[in-house]
mmCIF file of C-alpha atoms in Angstrom:
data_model
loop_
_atom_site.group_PDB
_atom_site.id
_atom_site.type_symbol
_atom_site.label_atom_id
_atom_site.label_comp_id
_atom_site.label_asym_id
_atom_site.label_seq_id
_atom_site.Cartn_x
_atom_site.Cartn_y
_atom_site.Cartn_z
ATOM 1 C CA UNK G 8 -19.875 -31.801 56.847
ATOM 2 C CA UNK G 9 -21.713 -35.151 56.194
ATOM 3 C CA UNK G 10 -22.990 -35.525 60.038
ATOM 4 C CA UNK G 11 -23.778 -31.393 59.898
ATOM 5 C CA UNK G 12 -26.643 -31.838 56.733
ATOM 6 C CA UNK G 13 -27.518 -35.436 58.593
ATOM 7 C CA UNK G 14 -28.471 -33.575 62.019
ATOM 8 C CA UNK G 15 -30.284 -30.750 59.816
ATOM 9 C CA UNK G 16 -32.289 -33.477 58.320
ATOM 10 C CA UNK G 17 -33.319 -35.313 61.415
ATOM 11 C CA UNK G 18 -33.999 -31.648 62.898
ATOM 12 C CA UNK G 19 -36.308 -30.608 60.524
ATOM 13 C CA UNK G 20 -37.692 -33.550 60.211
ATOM 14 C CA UNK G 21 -38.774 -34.204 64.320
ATOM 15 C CA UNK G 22 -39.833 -29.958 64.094
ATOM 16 C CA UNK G 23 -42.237 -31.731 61.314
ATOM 17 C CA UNK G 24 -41.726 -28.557 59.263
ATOM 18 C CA UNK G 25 -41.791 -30.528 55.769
ATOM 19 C CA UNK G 26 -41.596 -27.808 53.441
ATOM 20 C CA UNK G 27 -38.043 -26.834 54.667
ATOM 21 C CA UNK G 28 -37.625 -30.526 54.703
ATOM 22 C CA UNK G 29 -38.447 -30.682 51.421
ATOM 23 C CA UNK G 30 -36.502 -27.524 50.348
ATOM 24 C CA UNK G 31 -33.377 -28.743 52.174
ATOM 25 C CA UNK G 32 -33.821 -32.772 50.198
ATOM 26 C CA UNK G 33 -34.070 -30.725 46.802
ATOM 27 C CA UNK G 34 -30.880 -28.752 47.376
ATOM 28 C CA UNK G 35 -28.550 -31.727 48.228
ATOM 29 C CA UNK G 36 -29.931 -33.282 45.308
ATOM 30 C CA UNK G 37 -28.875 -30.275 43.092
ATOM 31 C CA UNK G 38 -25.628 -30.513 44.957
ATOM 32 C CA UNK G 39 -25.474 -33.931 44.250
ATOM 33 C CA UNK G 40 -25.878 -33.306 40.544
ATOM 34 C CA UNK G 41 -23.598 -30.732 40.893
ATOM 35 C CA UNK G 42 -20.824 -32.636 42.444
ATOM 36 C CA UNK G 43 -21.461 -35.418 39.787
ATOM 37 C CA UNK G 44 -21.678 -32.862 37.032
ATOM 38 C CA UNK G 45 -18.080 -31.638 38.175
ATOM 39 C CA UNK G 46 -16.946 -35.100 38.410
ATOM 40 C CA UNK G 47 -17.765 -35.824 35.232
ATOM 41 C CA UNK G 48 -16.431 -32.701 33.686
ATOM 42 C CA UNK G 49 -12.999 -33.060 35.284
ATOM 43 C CA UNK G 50 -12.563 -36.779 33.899
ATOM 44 C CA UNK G 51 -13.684 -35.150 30.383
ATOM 45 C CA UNK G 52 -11.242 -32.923 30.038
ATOM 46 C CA UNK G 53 -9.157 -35.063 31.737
ATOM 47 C CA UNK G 54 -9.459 -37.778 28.849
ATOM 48 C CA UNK G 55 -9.317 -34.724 26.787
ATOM 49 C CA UNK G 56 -6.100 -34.047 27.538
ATOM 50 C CA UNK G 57 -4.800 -37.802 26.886
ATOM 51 C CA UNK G 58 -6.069 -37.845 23.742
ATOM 52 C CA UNK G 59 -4.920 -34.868 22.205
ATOM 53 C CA UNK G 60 -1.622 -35.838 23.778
ATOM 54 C CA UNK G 61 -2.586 -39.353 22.003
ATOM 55 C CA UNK G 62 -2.972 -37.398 18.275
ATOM 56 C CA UNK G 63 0.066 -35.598 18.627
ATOM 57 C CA UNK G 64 1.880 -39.314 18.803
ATOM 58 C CA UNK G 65 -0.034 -40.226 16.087
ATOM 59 C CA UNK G 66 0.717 -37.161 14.015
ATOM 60 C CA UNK G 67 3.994 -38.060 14.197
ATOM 61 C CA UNK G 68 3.942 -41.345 13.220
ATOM 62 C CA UNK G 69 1.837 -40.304 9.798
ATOM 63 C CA UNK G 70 4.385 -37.788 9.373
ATOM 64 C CA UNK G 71 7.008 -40.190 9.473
ATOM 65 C CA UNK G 72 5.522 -42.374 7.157
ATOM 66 C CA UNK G 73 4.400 -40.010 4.614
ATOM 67 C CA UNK G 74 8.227 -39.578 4.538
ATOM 68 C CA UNK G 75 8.641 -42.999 3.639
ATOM 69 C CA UNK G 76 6.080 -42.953 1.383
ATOM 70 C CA UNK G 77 7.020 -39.797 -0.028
ATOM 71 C CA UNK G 78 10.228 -40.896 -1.165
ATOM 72 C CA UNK G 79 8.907 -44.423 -2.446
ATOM 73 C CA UNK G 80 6.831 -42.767 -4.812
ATOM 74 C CA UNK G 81 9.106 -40.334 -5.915
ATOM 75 C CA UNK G 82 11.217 -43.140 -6.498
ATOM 76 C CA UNK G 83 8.443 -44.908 -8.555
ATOM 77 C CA UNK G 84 7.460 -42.547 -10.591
ATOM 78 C CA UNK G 85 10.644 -41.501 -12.125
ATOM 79 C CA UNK G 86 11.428 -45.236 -12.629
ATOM 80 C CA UNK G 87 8.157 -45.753 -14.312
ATOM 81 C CA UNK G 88 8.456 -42.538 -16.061
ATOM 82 C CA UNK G 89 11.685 -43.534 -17.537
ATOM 83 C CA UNK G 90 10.228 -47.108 -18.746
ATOM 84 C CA UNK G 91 7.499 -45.068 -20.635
ATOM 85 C CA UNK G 92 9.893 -42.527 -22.488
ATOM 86 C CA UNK G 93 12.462 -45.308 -22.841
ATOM 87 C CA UNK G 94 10.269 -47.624 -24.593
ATOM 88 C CA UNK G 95 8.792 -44.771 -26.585
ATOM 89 C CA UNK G 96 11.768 -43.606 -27.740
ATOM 90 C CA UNK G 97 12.831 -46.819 -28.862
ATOM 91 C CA UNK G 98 9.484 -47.438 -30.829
ATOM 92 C CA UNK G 99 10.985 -44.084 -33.151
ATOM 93 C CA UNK G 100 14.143 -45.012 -33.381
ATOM 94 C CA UNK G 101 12.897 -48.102 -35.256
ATOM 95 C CA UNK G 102 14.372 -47.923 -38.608
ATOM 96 C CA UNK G 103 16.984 -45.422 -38.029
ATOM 97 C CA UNK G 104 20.633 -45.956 -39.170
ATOM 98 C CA UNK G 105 22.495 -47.467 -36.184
ATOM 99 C CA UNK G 106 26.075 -45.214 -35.028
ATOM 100 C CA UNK G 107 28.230 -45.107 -31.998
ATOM 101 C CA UNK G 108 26.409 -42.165 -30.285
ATOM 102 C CA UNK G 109 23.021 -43.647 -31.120
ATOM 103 C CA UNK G 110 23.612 -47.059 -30.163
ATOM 104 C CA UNK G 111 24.640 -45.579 -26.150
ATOM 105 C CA UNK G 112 21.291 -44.137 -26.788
ATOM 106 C CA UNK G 113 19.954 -47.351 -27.580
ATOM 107 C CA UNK G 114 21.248 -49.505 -24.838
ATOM 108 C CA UNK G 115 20.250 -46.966 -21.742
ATOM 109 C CA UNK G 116 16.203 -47.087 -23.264
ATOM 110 C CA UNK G 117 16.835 -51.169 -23.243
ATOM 111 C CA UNK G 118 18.408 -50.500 -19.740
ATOM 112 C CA UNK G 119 15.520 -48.669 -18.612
ATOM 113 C CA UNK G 120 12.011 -50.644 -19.875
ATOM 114 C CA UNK G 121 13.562 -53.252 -18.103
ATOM 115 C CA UNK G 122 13.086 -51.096 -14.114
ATOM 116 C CA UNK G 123 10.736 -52.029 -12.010
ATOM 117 C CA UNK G 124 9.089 -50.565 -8.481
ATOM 118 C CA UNK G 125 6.648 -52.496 -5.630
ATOM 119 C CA UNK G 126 5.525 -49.489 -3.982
ATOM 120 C CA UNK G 127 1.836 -50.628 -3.374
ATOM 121 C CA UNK G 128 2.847 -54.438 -2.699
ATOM 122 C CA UNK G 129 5.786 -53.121 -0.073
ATOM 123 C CA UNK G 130 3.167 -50.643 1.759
ATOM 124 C CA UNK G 131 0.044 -53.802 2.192
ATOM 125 C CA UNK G 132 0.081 -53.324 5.426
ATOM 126 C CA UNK G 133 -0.166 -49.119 5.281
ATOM 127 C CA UNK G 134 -0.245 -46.452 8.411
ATOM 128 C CA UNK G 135 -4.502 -46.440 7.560
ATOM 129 C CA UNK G 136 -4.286 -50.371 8.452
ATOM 130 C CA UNK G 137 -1.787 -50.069 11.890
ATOM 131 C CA UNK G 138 -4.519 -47.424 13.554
ATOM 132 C CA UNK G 139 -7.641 -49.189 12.626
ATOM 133 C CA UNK G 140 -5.823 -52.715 14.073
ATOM 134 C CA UNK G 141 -4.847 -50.220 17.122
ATOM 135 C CA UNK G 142 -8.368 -48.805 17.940
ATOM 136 C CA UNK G 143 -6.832 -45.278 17.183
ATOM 137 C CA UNK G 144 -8.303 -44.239 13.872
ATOM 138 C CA UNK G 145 -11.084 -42.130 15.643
ATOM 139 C CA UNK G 146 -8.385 -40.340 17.808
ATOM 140 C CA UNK G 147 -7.734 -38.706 14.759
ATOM 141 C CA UNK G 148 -10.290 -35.558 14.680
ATOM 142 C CA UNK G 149 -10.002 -34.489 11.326
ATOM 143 C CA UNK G 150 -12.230 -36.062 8.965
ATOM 144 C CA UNK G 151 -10.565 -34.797 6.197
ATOM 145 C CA UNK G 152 -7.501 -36.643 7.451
ATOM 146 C CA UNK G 153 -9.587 -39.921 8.162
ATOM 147 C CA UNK G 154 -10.373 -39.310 4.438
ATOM 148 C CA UNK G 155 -6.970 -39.260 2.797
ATOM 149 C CA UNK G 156 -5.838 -42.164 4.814
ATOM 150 C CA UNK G 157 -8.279 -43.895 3.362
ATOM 151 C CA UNK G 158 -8.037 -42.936 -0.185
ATOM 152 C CA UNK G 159 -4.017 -43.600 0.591
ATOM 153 C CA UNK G 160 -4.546 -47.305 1.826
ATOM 154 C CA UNK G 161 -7.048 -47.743 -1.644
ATOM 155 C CA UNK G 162 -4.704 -46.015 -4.220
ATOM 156 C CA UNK G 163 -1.706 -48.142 -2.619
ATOM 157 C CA UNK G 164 -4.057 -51.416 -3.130
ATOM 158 C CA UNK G 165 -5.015 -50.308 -6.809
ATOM 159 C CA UNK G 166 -0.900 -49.576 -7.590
ATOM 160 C CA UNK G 167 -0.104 -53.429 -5.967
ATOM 161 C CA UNK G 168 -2.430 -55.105 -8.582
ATOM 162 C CA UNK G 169 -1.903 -52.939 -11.621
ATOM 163 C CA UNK G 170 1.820 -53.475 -10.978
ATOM 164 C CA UNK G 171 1.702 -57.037 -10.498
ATOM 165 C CA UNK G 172 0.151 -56.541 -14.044
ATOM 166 C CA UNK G 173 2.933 -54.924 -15.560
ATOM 167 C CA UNK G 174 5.976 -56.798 -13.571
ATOM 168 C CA UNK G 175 4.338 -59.872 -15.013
ATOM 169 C CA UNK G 176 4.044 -58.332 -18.344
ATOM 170 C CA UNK G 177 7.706 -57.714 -18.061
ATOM 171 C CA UNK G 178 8.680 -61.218 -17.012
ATOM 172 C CA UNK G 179 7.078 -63.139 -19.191
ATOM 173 C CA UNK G 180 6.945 -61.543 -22.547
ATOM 174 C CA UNK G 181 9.071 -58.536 -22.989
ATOM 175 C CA UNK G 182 12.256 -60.493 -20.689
ATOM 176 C CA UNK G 183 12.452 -63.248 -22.945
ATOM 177 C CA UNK G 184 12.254 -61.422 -26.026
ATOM 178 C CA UNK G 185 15.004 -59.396 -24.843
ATOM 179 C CA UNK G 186 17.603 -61.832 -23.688
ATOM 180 C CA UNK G 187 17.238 -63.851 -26.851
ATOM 181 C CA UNK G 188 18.153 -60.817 -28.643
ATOM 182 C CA UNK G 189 20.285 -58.461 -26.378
ATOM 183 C CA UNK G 190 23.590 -59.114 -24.699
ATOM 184 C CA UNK G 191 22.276 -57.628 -21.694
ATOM 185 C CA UNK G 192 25.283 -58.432 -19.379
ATOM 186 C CA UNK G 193 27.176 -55.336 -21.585
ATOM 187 C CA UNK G 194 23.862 -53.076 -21.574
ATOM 188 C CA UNK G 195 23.314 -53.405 -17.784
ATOM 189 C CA UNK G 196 27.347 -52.741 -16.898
ATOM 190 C CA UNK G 197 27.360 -49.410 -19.740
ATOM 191 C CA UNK G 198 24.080 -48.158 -18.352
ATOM 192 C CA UNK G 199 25.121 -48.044 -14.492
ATOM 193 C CA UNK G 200 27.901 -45.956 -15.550
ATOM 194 C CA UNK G 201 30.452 -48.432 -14.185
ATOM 195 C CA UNK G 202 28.727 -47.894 -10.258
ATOM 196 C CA UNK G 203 30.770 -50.816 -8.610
ATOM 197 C CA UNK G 204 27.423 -52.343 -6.839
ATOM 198 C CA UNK G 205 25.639 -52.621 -9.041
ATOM 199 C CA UNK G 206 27.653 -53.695 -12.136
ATOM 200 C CA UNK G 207 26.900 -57.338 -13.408
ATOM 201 C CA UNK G 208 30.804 -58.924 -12.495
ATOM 202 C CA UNK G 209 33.135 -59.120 -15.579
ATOM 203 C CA UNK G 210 33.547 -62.977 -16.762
ATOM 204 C CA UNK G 211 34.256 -64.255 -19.776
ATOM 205 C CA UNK G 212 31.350 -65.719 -21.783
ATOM 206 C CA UNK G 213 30.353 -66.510 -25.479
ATOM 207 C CA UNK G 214 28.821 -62.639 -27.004
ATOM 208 C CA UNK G 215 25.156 -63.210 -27.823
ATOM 209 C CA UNK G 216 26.191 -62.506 -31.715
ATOM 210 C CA UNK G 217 28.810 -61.107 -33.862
ATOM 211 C CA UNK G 218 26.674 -57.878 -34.111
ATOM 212 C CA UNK G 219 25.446 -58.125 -30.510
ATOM 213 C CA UNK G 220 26.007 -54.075 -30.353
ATOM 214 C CA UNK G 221 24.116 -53.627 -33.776
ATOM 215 C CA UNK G 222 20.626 -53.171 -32.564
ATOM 216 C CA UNK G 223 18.669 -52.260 -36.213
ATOM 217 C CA UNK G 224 17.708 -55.267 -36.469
ATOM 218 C CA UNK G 225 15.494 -55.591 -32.670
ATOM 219 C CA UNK G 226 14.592 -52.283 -33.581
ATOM 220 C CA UNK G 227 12.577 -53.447 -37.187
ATOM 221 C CA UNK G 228 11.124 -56.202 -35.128
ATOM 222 C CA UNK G 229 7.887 -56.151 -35.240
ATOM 223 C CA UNK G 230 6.734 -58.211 -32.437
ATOM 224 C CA UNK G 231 9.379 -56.687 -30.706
ATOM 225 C CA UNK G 232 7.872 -52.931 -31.352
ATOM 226 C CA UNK G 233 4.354 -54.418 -30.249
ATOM 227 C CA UNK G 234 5.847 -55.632 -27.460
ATOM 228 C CA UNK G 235 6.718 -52.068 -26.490
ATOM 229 C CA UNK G 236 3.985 -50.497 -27.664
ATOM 230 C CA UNK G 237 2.065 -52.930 -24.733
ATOM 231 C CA UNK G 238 4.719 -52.181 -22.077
ATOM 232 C CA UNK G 239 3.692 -48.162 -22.680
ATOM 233 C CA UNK G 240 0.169 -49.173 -22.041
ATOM 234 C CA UNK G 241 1.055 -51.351 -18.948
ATOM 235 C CA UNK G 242 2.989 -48.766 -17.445
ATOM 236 C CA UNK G 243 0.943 -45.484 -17.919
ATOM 237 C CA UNK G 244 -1.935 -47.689 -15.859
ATOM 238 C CA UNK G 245 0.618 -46.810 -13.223
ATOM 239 C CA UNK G 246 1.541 -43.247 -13.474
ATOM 240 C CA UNK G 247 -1.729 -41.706 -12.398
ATOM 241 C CA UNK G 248 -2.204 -43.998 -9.530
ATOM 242 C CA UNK G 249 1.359 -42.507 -8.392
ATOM 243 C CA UNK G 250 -0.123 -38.913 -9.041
ATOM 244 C CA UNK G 251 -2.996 -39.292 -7.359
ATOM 245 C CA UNK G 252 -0.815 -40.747 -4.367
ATOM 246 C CA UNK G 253 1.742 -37.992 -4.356
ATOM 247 C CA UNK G 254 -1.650 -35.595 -3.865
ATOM 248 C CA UNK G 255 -2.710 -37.852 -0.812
ATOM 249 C CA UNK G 256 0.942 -37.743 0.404
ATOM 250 C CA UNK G 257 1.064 -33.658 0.114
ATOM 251 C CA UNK G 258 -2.183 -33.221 1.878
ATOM 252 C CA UNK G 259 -2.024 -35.796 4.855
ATOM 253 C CA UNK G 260 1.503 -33.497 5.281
ATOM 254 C CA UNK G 261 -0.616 -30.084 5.427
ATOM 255 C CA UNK G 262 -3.167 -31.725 8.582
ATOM 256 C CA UNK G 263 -0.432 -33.584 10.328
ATOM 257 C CA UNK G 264 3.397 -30.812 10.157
ATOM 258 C CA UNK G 265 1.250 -27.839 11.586
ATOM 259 C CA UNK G 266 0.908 -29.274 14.740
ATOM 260 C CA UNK G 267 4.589 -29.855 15.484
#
C-alpha cells in the first residue's frame, strides 16, 4: 500500500500535472490526520476503560472504610453521649437522699463520665490522605465525592484536637478528683455487669472509706459539681463534630454502593 501511493506520487509528479499532485499530497495528509485522530481515540477510550476500572477499586476501598468509620463513630457517639447524660444526671441528683436503688444509679453515671473514644486521632492518616499520597484522588469523577472526602479528613482533624481537649480534661482534673473520693475498683466491676474481660481482678485492698458506697457527700461537692458541669461543656464540643461526620459517612455511601 505504502510503495502503491509512493509510485502515484512520483507519477504525477514526472506527468508534471501539479494540481492532482497537489490534490493527492492534501488527501494523505487528511488520512494522516485521520489515522492519528483514530490512534488517538482508541488509546482514549482505551485509558478510559482503565480508569473507570481504576474507580471501581477505589469505590470499594471508600466503601470499606466508611464501614470502619461508620462503626467508630457510632461507637463514639453513644460513648460520648452517655458521658454527657451521665454527668448531667449526676449534677441533679446532687442533694438527693442516697438508697440502694439510687446509689446503682449513682455508680453507672460515675462509670460512664469516666469513657473515652480517639476516633479522629485513630483515623490521622484517613482514606482522603491514602489517594492524594497515591496520585488517585482525581480518578475519582465526582466532585461531590472529592468534596465529602475532604470535609471527612477536616471534621476527623477538628474531632482529634477537641478530644485531646476533653481526654486531657478528664485526666487531669476530673480523674483525680474522682479516685480521691470514689472506690472505683467496686464502681468499674458493678458497672460491667460482671463481663469477665473487662472486670478490674478481685484482690483484697484497704476500702477507700467506711462509707465508700455513700456518695451524698461527692454529690454536695461543689468543686466536684463544677467539675461536671465543665466535663458537659468539654464533651458536647464533640457531639456535633460526630454528627456532622455521620452525614459525611451517609453520603460518601450514596456516590460510592450504587456502583457495585
Amino acid at each position: 500500500m505504502i510503495n502503491f501511493f509512493r509510485h502515484l506520487r512520483q507519477r504525477l509528479l514526472t506527468q508534471n500535472k501539479f494540481s492532482k499532485y497537489l490534490l493527492y499530497a492534501i488527501g494523505e495528509i487528511v488520512l494522516v490526520m485521520i489515522g492519528i485522530l483514530l490512534a488517538l481515540q482508541v488509546n482514549n477510550w482505551n485509558q478510559n476503560r482503565l480508569d473507570k476500572n481504576e474507580e471501581v477499586l477505589l469505590f470499594d476501598a471508600i466503601a470499606k472504610k466508611m464501614n470502619h468509620n461508620r462503626f467508630q463513630h457510632q461507637r463514639g457517639l453513644k460513648k460520648y453521649t452517655e458521658v454527657v447524660n451521665g454527668a448531667r444526671e449526676l449534677i441533679k441528683l446532687s442533694g438527693i437522699p442516697m438508697h440502694d436503688s439510687l446509689r446503682r444509679h449513682v455508680e453507672q453515671c460515675l462509670f460512664d463520665v469516666k469513657k473515652r473514644f480517639l476516633m479522629g486521632k485513630s483515623n490521622q492518616t484517613s482514606i482522603y490522605d491514602e489517594l492524594i499520597a497515591s496520585g488517585k484522588l482525581n480518578l475519582l469523577r465526582s466532585k461531590k465525592l472529592r468534596q465529602e472526602l475532604t470535609q471527612l479528613k477536616a471534621n476527623l482533624q477538628l474531632l482529634a484536637a477537641y478530644e485531646e481537649l476533653q481526654n486531657n480534661f478528664v485526666d487531669n482534673h476530673l480523674s483525680p478528683a474522682l479516685n480521691r473520693q470514689v472506690d472505683y475498683i467496686s464502681i468499674i466491676n458493678i458497672a460491667v455487669n460482671n463481663d469477665a474481660i473487662n472486670k478490674v481482678e478481685d484482690f483484697d485492698y484497704e476500702p477507700l472509706s467506711a462509707n465508700a458506697g455513700d456518695y451524698s457527700n461527692l454529690l454536695q461537692d461543689r468543686t466536684f459539681l463544677n467539675l461536671l458541669a465543665e466535663l458537659v461543656t468539654h464533651t458536647n464540643t464533640l457531639l456535633p463534630i460526630y454528627q456532622r461526620m455521620g452525614a459525611n459517612i451517609q453520603r460518601i455511601d450514596s456516590i460510592v454502593k450504587p456502583s457495585f
